[in-house]
Every structure is written in structure tokens, then in C-alpha cells.
Coordinates of C-alpha atoms in Angstrom, one line a residue:
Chain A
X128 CA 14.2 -12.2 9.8
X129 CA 13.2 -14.1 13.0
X130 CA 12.8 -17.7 12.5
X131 CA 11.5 -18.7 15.7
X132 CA 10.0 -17.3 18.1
X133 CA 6.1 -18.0 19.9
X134 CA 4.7 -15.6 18.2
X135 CA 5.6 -17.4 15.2
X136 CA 4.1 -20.8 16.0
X137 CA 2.8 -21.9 13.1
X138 CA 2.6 -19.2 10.3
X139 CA 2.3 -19.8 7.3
X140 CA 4.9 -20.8 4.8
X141 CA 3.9 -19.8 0.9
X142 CA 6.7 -22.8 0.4
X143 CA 4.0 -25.2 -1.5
X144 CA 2.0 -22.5 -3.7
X145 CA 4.8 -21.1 -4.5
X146 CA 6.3 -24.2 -6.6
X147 CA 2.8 -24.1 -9.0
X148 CA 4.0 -23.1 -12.1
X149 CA 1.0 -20.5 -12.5
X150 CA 1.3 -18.9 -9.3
X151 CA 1.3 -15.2 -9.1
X152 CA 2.1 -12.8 -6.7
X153 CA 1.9 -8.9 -6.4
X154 CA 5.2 -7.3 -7.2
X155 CA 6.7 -5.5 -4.5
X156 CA 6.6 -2.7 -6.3
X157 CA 3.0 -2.7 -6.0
X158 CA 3.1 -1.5 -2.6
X159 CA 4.7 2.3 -2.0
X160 CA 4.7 1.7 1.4
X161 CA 6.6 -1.4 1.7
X162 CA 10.2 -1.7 2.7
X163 CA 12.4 -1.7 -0.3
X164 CA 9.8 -1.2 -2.8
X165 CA 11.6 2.2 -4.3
X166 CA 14.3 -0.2 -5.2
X167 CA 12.9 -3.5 -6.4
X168 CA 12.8 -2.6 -9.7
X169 CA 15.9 -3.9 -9.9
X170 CA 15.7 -7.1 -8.1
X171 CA 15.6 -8.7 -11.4
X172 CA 15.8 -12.8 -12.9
X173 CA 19.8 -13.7 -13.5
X174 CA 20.8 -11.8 -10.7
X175 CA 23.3 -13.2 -8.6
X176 CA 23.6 -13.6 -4.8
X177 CA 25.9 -15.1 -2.3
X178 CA 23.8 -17.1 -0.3
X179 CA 23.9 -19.9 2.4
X180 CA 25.4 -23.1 1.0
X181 CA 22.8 -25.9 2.6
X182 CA 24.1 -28.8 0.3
X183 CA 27.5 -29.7 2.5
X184 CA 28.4 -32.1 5.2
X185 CA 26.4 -31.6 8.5
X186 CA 24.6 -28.7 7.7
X187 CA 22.5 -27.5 9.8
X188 CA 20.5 -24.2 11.4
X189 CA 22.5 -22.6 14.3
X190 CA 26.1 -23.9 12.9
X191 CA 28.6 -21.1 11.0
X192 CA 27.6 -21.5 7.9
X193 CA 29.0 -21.8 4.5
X194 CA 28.1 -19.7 1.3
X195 CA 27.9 -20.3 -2.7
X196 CA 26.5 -18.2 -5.6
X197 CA 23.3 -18.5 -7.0
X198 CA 21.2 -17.2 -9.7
X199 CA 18.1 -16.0 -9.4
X200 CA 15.3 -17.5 -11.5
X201 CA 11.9 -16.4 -10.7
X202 CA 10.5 -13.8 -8.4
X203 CA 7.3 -13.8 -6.1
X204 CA 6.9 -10.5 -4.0
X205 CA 10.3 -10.8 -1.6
X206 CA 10.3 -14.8 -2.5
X207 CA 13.2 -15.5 -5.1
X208 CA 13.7 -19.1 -6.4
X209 CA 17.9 -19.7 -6.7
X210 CA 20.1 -22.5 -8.7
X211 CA 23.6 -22.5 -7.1
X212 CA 26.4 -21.5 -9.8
X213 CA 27.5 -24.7 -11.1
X214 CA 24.2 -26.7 -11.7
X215 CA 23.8 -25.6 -15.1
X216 CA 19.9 -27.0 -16.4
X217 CA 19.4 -29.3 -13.5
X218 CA 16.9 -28.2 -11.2
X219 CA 16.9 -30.4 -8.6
X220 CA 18.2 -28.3 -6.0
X221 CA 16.5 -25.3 -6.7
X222 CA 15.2 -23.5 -3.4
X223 CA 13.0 -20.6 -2.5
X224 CA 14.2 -18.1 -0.1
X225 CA 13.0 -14.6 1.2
X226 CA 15.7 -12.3 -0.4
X227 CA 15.6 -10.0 2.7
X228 CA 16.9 -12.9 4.9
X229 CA 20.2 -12.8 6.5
X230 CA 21.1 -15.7 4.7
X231 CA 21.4 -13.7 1.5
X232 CA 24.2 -10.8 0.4
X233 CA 25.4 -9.3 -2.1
X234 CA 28.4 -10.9 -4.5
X235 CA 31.6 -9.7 -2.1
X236 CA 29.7 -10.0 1.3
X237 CA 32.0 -13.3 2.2
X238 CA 34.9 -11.9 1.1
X239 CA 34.4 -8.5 2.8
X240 CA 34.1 -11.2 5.9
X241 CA 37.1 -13.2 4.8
X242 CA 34.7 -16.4 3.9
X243 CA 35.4 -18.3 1.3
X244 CA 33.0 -19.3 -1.0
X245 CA 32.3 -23.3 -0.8
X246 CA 30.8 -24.8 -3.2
X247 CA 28.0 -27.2 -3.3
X248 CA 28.9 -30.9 -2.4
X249 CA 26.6 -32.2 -5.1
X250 CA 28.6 -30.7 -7.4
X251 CA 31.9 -30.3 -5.6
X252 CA 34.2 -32.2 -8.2
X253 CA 32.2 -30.9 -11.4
X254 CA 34.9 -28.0 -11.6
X255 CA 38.9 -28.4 -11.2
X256 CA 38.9 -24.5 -11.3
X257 CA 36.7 -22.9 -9.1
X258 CA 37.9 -19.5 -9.9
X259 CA 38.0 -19.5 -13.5
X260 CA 34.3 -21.2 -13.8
X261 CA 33.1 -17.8 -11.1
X262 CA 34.8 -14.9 -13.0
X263 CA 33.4 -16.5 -16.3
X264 CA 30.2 -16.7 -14.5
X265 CA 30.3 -13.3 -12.7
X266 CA 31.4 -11.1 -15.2
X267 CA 29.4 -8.6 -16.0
X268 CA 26.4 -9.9 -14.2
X269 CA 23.8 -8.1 -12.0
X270 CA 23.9 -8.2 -7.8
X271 CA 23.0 -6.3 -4.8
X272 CA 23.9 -3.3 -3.5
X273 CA 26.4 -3.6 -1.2
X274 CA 24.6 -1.7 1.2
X275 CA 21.2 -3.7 1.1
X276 CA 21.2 -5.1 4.5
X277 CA 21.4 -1.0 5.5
X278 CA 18.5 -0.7 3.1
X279 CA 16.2 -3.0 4.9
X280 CA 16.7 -2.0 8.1
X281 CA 16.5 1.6 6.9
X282 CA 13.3 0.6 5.4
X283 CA 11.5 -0.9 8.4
X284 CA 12.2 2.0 10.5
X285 CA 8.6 3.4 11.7
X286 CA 8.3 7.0 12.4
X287 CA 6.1 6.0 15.6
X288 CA 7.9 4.5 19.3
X289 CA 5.8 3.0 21.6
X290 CA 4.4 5.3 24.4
X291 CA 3.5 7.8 22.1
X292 CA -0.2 8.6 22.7
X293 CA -2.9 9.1 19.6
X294 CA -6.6 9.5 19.1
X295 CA -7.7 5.6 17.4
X296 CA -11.2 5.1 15.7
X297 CA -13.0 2.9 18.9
X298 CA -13.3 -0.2 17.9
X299 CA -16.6 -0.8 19.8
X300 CA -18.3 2.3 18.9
X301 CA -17.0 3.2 15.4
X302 CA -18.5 7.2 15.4
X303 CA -15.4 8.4 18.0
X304 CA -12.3 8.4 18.5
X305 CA -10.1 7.1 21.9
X306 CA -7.2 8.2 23.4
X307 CA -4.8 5.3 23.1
X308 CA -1.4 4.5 23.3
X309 CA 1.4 2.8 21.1
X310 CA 2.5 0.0 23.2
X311 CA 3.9 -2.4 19.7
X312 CA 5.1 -2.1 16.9
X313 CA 6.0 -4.8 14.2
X314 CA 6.6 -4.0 10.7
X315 CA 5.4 -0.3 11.1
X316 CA 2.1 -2.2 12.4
X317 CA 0.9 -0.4 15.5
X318 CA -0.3 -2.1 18.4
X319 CA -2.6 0.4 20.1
X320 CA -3.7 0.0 23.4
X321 CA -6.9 2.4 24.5
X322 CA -6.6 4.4 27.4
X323 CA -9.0 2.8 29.5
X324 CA -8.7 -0.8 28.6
X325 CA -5.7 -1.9 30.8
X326 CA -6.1 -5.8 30.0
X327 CA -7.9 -5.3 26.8
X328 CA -6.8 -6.0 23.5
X329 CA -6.6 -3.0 22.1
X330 CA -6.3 -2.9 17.9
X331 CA -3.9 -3.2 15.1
X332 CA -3.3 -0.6 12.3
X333 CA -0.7 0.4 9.8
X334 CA 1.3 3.8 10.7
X335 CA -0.6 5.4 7.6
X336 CA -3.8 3.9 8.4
X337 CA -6.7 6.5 8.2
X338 CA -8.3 5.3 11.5
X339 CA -5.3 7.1 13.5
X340 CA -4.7 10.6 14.3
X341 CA -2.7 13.3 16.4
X342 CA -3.4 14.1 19.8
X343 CA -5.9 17.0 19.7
X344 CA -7.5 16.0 16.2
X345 CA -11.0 15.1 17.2
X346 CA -11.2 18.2 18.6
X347 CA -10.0 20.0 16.2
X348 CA -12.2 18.5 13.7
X349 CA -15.1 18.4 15.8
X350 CA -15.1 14.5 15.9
X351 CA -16.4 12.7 18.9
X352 CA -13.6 11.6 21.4
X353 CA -13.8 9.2 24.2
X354 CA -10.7 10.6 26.9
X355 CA -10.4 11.3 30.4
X356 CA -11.2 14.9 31.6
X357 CA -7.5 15.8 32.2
X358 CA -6.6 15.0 28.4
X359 CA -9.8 17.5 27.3
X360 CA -8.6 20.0 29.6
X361 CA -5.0 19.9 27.7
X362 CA -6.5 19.5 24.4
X363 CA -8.3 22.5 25.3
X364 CA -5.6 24.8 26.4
X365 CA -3.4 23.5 23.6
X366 CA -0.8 22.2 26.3
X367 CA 1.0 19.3 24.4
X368 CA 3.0 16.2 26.2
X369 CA 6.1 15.5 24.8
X370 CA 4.2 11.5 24.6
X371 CA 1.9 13.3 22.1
X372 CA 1.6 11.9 18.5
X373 CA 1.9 15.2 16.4
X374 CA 0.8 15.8 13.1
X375 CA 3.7 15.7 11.2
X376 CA 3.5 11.7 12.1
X377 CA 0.5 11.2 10.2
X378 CA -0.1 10.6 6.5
X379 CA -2.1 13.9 5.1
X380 CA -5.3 13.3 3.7
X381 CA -5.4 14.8 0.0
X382 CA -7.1 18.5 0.2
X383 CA -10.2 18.3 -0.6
X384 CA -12.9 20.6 -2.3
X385 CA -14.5 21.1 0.7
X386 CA -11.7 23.0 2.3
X387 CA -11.6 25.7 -0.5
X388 CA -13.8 28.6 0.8
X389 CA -15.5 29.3 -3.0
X390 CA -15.3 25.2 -2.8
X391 CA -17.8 25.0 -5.9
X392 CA -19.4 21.6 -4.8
X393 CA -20.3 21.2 -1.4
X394 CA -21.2 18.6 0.8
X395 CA -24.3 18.8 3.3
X396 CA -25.8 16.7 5.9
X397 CA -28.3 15.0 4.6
X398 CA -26.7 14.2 0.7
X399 CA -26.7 10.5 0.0
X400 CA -23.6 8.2 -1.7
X401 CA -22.6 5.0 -1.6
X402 CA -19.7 3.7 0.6
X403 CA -17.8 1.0 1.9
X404 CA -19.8 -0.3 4.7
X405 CA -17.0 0.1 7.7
X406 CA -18.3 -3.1 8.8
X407 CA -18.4 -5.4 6.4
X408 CA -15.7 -4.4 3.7
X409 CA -17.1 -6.8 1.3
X410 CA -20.2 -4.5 0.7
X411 CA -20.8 -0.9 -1.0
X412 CA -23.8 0.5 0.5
X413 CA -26.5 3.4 -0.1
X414 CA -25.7 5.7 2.8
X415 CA -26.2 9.4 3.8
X416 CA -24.2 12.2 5.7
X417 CA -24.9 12.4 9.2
X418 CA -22.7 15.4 9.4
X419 CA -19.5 17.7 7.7
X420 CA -16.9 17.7 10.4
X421 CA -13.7 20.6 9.8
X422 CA -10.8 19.9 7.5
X423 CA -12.9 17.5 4.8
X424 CA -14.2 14.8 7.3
X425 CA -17.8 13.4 7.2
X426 CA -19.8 11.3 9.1
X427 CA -21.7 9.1 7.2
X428 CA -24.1 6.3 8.0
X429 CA -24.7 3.2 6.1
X430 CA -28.4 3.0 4.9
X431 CA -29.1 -0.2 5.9
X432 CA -28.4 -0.6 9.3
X433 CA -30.9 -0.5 11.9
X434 CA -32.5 2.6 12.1
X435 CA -33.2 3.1 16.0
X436 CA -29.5 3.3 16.8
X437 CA -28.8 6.3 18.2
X438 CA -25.5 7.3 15.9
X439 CA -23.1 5.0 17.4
X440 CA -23.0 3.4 14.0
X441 CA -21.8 6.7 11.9
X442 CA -18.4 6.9 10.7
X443 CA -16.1 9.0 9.6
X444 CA -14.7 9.3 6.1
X445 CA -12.0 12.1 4.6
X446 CA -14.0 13.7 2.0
X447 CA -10.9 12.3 -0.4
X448 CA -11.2 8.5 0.8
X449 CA -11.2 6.0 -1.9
X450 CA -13.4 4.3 -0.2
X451 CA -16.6 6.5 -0.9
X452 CA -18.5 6.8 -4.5
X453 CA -21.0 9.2 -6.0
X454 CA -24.5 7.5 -6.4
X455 CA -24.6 4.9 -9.7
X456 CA -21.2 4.2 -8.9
X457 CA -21.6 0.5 -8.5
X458 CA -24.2 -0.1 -11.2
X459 CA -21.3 1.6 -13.9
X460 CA -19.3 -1.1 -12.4
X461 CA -21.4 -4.1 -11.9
X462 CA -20.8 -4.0 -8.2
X463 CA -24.0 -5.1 -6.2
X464 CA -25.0 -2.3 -3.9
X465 CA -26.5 -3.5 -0.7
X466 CA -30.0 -1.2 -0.7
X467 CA -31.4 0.9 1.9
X468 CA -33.6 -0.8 4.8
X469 CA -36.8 -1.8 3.3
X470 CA -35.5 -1.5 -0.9
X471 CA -34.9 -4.9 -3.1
X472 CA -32.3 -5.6 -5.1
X473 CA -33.9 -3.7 -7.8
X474 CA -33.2 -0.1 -5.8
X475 CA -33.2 2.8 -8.3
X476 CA -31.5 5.8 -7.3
X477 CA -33.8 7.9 -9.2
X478 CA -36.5 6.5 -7.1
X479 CA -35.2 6.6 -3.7
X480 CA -33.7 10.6 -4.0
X481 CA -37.2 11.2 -5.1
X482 CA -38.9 9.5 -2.2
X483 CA -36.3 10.7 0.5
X484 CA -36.3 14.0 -0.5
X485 CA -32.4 13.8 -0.9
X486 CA -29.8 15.0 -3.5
X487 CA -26.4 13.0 -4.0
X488 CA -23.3 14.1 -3.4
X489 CA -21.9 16.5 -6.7
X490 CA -20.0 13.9 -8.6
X491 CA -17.0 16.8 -8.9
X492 CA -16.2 15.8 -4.6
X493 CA -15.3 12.4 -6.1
X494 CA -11.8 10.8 -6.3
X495 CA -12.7 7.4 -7.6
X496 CA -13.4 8.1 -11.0
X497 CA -11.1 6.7 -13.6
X498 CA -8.9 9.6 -14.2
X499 CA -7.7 9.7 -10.6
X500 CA -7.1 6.0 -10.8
X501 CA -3.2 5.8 -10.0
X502 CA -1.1 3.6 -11.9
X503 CA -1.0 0.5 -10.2
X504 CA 0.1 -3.1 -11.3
X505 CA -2.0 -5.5 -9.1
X506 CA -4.5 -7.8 -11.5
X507 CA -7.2 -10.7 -10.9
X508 CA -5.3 -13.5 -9.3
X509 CA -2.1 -12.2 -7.5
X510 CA -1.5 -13.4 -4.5
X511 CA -0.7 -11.2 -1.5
X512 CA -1.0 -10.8 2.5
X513 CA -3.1 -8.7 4.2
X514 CA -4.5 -7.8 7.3
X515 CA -8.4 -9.1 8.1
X516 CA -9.8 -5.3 8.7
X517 CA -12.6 -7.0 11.0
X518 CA -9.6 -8.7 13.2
X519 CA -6.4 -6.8 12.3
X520 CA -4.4 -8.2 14.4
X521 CA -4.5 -11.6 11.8
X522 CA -2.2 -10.7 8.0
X523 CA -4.0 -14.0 5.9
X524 CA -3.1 -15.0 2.9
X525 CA -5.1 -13.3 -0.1
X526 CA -6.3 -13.3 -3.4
X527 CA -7.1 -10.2 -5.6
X528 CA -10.3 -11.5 -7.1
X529 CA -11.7 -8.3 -8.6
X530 CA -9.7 -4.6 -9.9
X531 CA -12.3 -1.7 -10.8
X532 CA -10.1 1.4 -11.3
X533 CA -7.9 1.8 -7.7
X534 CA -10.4 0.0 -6.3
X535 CA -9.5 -3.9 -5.4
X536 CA -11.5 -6.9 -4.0
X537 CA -9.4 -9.2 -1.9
X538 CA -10.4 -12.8 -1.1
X539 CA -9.1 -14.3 1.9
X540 CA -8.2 -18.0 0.3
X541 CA -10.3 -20.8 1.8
X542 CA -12.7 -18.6 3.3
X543 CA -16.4 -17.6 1.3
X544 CA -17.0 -14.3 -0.5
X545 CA -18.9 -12.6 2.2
X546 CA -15.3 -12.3 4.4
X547 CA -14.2 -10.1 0.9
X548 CA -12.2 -6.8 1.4
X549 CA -12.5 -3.6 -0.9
X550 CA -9.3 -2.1 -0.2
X551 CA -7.9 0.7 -2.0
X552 CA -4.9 -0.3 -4.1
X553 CA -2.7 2.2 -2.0
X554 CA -3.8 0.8 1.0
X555 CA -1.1 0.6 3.6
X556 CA -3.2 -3.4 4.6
X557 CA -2.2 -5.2 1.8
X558 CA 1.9 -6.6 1.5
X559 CA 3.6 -8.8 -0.8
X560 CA 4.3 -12.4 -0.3
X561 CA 7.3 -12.9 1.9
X562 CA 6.6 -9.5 4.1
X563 CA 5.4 -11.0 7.7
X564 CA 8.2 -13.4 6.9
X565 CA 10.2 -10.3 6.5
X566 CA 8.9 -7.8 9.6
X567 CA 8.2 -10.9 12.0
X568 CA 4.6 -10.9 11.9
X569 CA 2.3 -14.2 12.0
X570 CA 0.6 -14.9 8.9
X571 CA -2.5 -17.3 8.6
X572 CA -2.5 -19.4 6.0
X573 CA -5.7 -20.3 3.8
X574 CA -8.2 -22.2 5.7
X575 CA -8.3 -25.6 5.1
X576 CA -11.2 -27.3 3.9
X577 CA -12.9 -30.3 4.8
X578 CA -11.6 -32.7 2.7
X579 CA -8.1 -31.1 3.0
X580 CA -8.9 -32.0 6.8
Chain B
X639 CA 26.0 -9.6 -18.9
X640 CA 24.9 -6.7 -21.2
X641 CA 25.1 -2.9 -19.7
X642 CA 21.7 -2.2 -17.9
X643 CA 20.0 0.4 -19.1
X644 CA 18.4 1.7 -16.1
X645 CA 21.3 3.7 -15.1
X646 CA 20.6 3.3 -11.0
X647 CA 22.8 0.4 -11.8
X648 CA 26.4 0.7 -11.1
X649 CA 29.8 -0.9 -12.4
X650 CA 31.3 -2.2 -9.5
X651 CA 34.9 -4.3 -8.6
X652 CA 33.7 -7.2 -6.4
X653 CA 36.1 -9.1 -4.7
X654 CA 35.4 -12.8 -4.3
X655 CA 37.4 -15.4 -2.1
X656 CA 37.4 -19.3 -3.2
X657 CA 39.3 -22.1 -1.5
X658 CA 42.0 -21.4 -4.2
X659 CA 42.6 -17.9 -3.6
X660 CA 41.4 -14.2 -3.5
X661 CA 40.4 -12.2 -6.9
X662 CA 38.1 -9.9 -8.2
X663 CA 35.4 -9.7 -10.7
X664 CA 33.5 -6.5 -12.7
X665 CA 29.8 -6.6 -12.4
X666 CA 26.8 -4.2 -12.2
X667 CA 25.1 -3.7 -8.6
X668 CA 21.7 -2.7 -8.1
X669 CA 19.9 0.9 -6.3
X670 CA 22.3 3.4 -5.0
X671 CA 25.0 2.6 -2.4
X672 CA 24.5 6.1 -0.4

């Protein structure tokens, strides 16, 4: 964990909500693609840890430190509140720490290291026996593995290095794809920089993010691609750079119907849905399909946008993404659906396929219906971080303010509804409380409000 | 403590070093040490 560091000026520190007696946060568990969150099932309340002894004479940051036991006694995503051994009920010097920071092992670390143990000048002369008062203490009681620093670095290993080069949804023109490059990466975060934006500043996504793809994959799927004529030629002849992000690096959309030849359902151009509007996450939208692309992708368009633009505003969905629902979707779950240009709140689907002519997508192409809902743990209220999909270069602090299914609405605290985020509840955006702590990353705290001010 | 019952937990000898000397105590350690 870095503490310092410019691009650390001034995150945010969970240190103050964290010490509310009803505050929740998302388990790590929560999130598959976290580091560690195979294992922190067992990251469990009465564990014990040797960690950094702060209550001795001139302690300070920077200076060898000394070590104690403590107990854990709550948990908060990678947050743990201790008690040093020895304090029995009092409280008073209870502290929060991130229990991925270097200042936390394993029982056995310090003595692996030839440290004693010290213990705690508050309660230095409690004991006369040290060593009777630990092994009655430590018996039989639950630690780390001994190998969890490995873990953790293990764990935050991307798959990506920078100067690998990739196709990237264009932030400025959502219906292609650019060549980019990887020129960052921070907690399997990928700072992308586009081919032809030398001082620009590029974008930010998660290595399993949807909106990245393998050299060669717009053009296999018939996507549009922005790229410079030598990387068409290439792409063309199938001539590969050893730079080249190939697709073994990317996660696999699910297969999808439309793949299977006697595919039953089938989607066509012109079918209409509803779907997360790509820019503005807070809203589910009436929208139709521009066009089927190979391999399951479709273009869609929201319904509501302005209807002279000339297609720069499609974008592309796998035919499997959470993040698009069969018509009626939102009225079974009390969502508002933003209408079509010109309709009222009180659209009717009924109404609208019968005046556009149009048919909505077969139900059966759908993966958000309950019984594909995975099992997930998040609930109304957890706290969380996540990245602000309109500027994801920011991870804010969050709020999950509604669960339908897999489907979950996250509220950026201090800031109004309308900044909202559907996200799916595997989506590789959302981490637990203590991660940019963990990976390095900045993380904006909740905006303050006036009064607060 | 008693015995987990999650059995990626593992009975482990951990040695501990006080002021006062070196010894060692049994206890259970979490996830696998591969």
C-alpha cells in the first residue's frame, strides 16, 4: 500500500464513516474479480494478527517499527477494526486498518524476522508474563496464511503490460472502436491512450471491461474502427505485432443464442428493447437495433436521443450484456423508463410497437431475468467504491441504493440521483471499501454539502 | 478456539518471540499456503 505519493493528494479516507455503528460495507467477497476475494471467506471476527504496535515511545511513520497482537473485531470490505491482545473490554485504543497493508502479518511473521513482539505501553505492566498471557491467548485461535503477502501481490497481477495495443470503445464517438495503447496500469485499471491523441487523456477501464477488445476484433465483428491505414492493412492480412492484445487476454462474452445456427430466437435490425442508456447510466431507455454485428454484438440506439444524428450515437452491446432488457422490463420492476422522443411518461409498449411498426426482441435472447440472476450478496445500503463510468478515471465513494435481480443502482454519496449508475453486480467497476487504498488509486470522497462547507 | 469447520483452514505450529524468550503456539491459519 502506498501512503504517499501526488497522486494521492487528498483521497479519501473511509476513517470517520467507518466508526458509525450502522455502517455497512459490501463484502469482499462480493466482488469475483477483486484481489483476495477467493479467500476472504476466511478473514473472519476473533482472528488474530501481528500488527504494528503505534502505542510506544516515539512512534512514528518512517522509524523500524514495533509489533503486538490484535484481534480482529469487525470487518468492512478490506477495513478491519483491531484491539491489541491485552486490552480486554476497553476500547479505547481500538483502530481501523486496511488488512492488506504492510503493517499487518500473520501470527509468526516477527518471529520468522527475529522481532520480538512488544507490547503496548498503555498496558505494558498489566502482565508480569508476557508469554503465558499470548499462548493462553493464541491457542487454538484463527490467523493468516503465512503466505498472504504472496497472495496479494499474486492477486494484483494484471494479465495486460503497458505497450500492448487494443481496439477501446471512442470515447467521443461511442458507435467505434480506436486503436489505443496501454500506457498505465493501477489495480488491473488500464490507462488507455488512443492512437492518435498524443497529449490527450485517453480513458480508464477495468482489464475485464466490455468496452476493450483484441487487436483485429472490430473487424472481425464488423464493428466500426477508427486506425491508421497501416493497422487496416495488417488487420487485413492477419499479420499480428507481438504489441498486439490477443484474445486470450479478454474476458469472453457468454455465448449467446444468436451464435447458434438453428438459433431459435433471433435478433433483427429494427427489433426494439430497452437498455441502459450508455450515456447516462442512471436511465433505462426504449431503444431499437441499428444493426446485428458477428459473434452476438449489436448496435443499438437509444430512442430518445436526437433523431438527425447520423449514427454516431449507436452502441454496441453483446447480445448477453446485463445491461439490456426485453420490452416491459422496467414496468415488472418499477424502474422508470425514459420514453422515446415525442412519448410521456405514460408510454405503452403496446402502443408504440403498434405505431412503429416494430416487434421486440424474443424474451428467450434475455439474460436478466430472475433465473439467471447469480448469487450475489450486495443489499440496499452497502457502501462501496466505484469508478464514475462518465469520468472513469475518478473511483468515488458509493452507495447501493437499489438491487433488482443482478441488476444494482449505485449512488455516488453527496451527489443527486440523476449522477446514479446501473451497474451489473459482476461488474468489474464496483470494489470494496479499502481497495484504491489497496491498488494505489485516488478515491473521491462524498461531496460535501453546503452546510458541511 | 474451536476446530473450523471449513476445512481450507489448517493446524499450524507458529512460533512467537517475546522479550522473555522464543516459543511456539498451535493455531489454525486461513486459505491454502501453496
Amino acid at each position: 500500500i502506498k501512503r504517499k505519493g501526488p497522486e494521492l493528494a487528498n483521497t479519501y479516507e473511509w476513517k470517520k464513516q467507518l466508526e458509525a455503528p450502522d455502517f455497512a460495507a459490501a463484502a469482499v467477497t462480493c466482488f469475483k474479480h477483486v484481489p483476495l476475494s477467493d479467500l476472504w471467506d476466511n478473514i473472519v471476527v476473533g482472528m488474530k494478527v501481528e500488527v504494528e504496535n503505534t502505542d510506544c515511545d516515539n512512534f512514528s511513520e518512517g522509524v523500524p517499527a514495533s509489533f503486538w497482537v490484535a484481534t480482529v473485531l469487525r470487518i468492512a470490505g478490506y477495513k478491519a477494526l483491531l484491539r491489541y491482545e491485552g486490552f480486554g473490554q476497553e476500547s479505547s485504543k481500538d483502530f481501523w486498518v486496511n488488512l492488506c497493508a504492510a503493517t499487518v502479518h500473520p501470527v509468526g511473521w516477527c518471529a520468522g524476522r527475529g522481532k520480538p513482539l512488544i507490547p503496548p505501553k498503555t498496558i505494558q505492566n498489566k502482565f508480569k508474563d508476557w508469554k503465558q498471557f499470548l499462548v493462553r491467548r493464541l491457542t487454538g485461535a484463527r490467523t493468516l496464511p503465512s503466505n498472504f503477502i504472496m497472495k496479494i501481490f499474486d492477486s494484483l497481477k494484471s494479465r495486460f503490460t503497458c505497450g500492448l495495443t487494443l481496439e477501446v470503445v471512442d470515447g467521443s464517438c461511442i458507435s467505434q472502436v480506436k486503436v489505443a495503447t496501454i500506457s498505465k496500469i493501477v489495480g488491473k485499471r488500464l490507462h488507455i491512450k488512443y492512437y492518435d491523441e498524443e497529449n490527450g487523456s485517453g480513458f480508464w477501464c477495468h482489464e475485464d471491461s466490455p468496452l476493450i477488445h483484441h487487436v483485429g476484433w472490430a473487424m472481425k465483428t464488423g464493428h466500426n474502427l477508427d486506425a491508421d491505414a497501416e493497422y487496416n492493412s495488417r488487420c487485413q492480412a492477419g499479420v499480428y505485432l507481438d504489441n498486439d492484445a490477443l484474445p486470450e487476454l479478454f474476458a469472453q462474452p457468454k455465448p449467446s443464442f444468436l451464435d447458434q445456427e438453428d438459433g431459435g430466437a433471433q435478433i433483427l435490425a429494427g427489433m426494439k428493447l430497452e437498455a441502459i442508456d450508455p450515456l447516462n447510466l442512471s436511465a433505462i431507455c426504449v431503444a431499437t437495433v441499428m444493426r446485428v454485428l458477428n459473434d452476438g454484438y449489436i448496435m443499438i440506439r437509444i430512442d430518445s436521443y436526437d433523431p438527425d444524428s447520423t449514427g454516431s450515437d449507436w452502441f454496441c452491446y453483446h447480445s448477453t450484456s446485463p445491461y439490456i432488457f426485453p420490452a416491459g422490463f422496467c414496468e415488472m420492476n418499477s424502474i422508470p423508463l425514459t420514453p422515446p422522443q415525442g412519448y410521456a411518461d405514460d408510454f405503452d409498449w403496446d402502443v408504440y410497437l403498434r405505431r412503429t411498426g416494430a416487434v421486440a426482441v424474443p424474451l428467450t435472447l434475455f439474460n436478466c431475468i430472475d433465473m439467471e440472476t447469480p448469487p450475489h450478496c450486495f443489499q440496499i445500503g452497502m457502501k462501496l467504491e466505484c469508478a464514475d463510468l462518465m469520468d472513469p478515471k475518478m473511483i468515488c465513494v458509493g452507495t447501493i441504493s437499489r438491487v433488482v435481480g443482478r441488476l444494482l443502482k449505485v449512488h455516488f454519496d453527496g451527489w443527486e440521483d440523476e449522477y446514479d449508475q446501473w451497474l451489473d453486480c459482476e461488474s468489474p467497476d464496483m470494489y470494496p471499501v479499502g481497495w484504491c487504498e489497496l491498488v494505489g488509486h485516488k478515491l473521491e470522497g462524498p461531496r460535501a454539502s453546503v452546510t458541511e462547507l | 478456539g474451536a476446530e473450523p469447520k471449513n476445512r481450507k483452514w489448517e493446524q499450524k505450529q507458529v512460533q512467537i518471540k517475546t522479550l522473555e524468550g522464543e516459543f511456539s503456539v498451535t493455531m489454525w491459519a486461513s486459505g491454502t499456503d501453496d
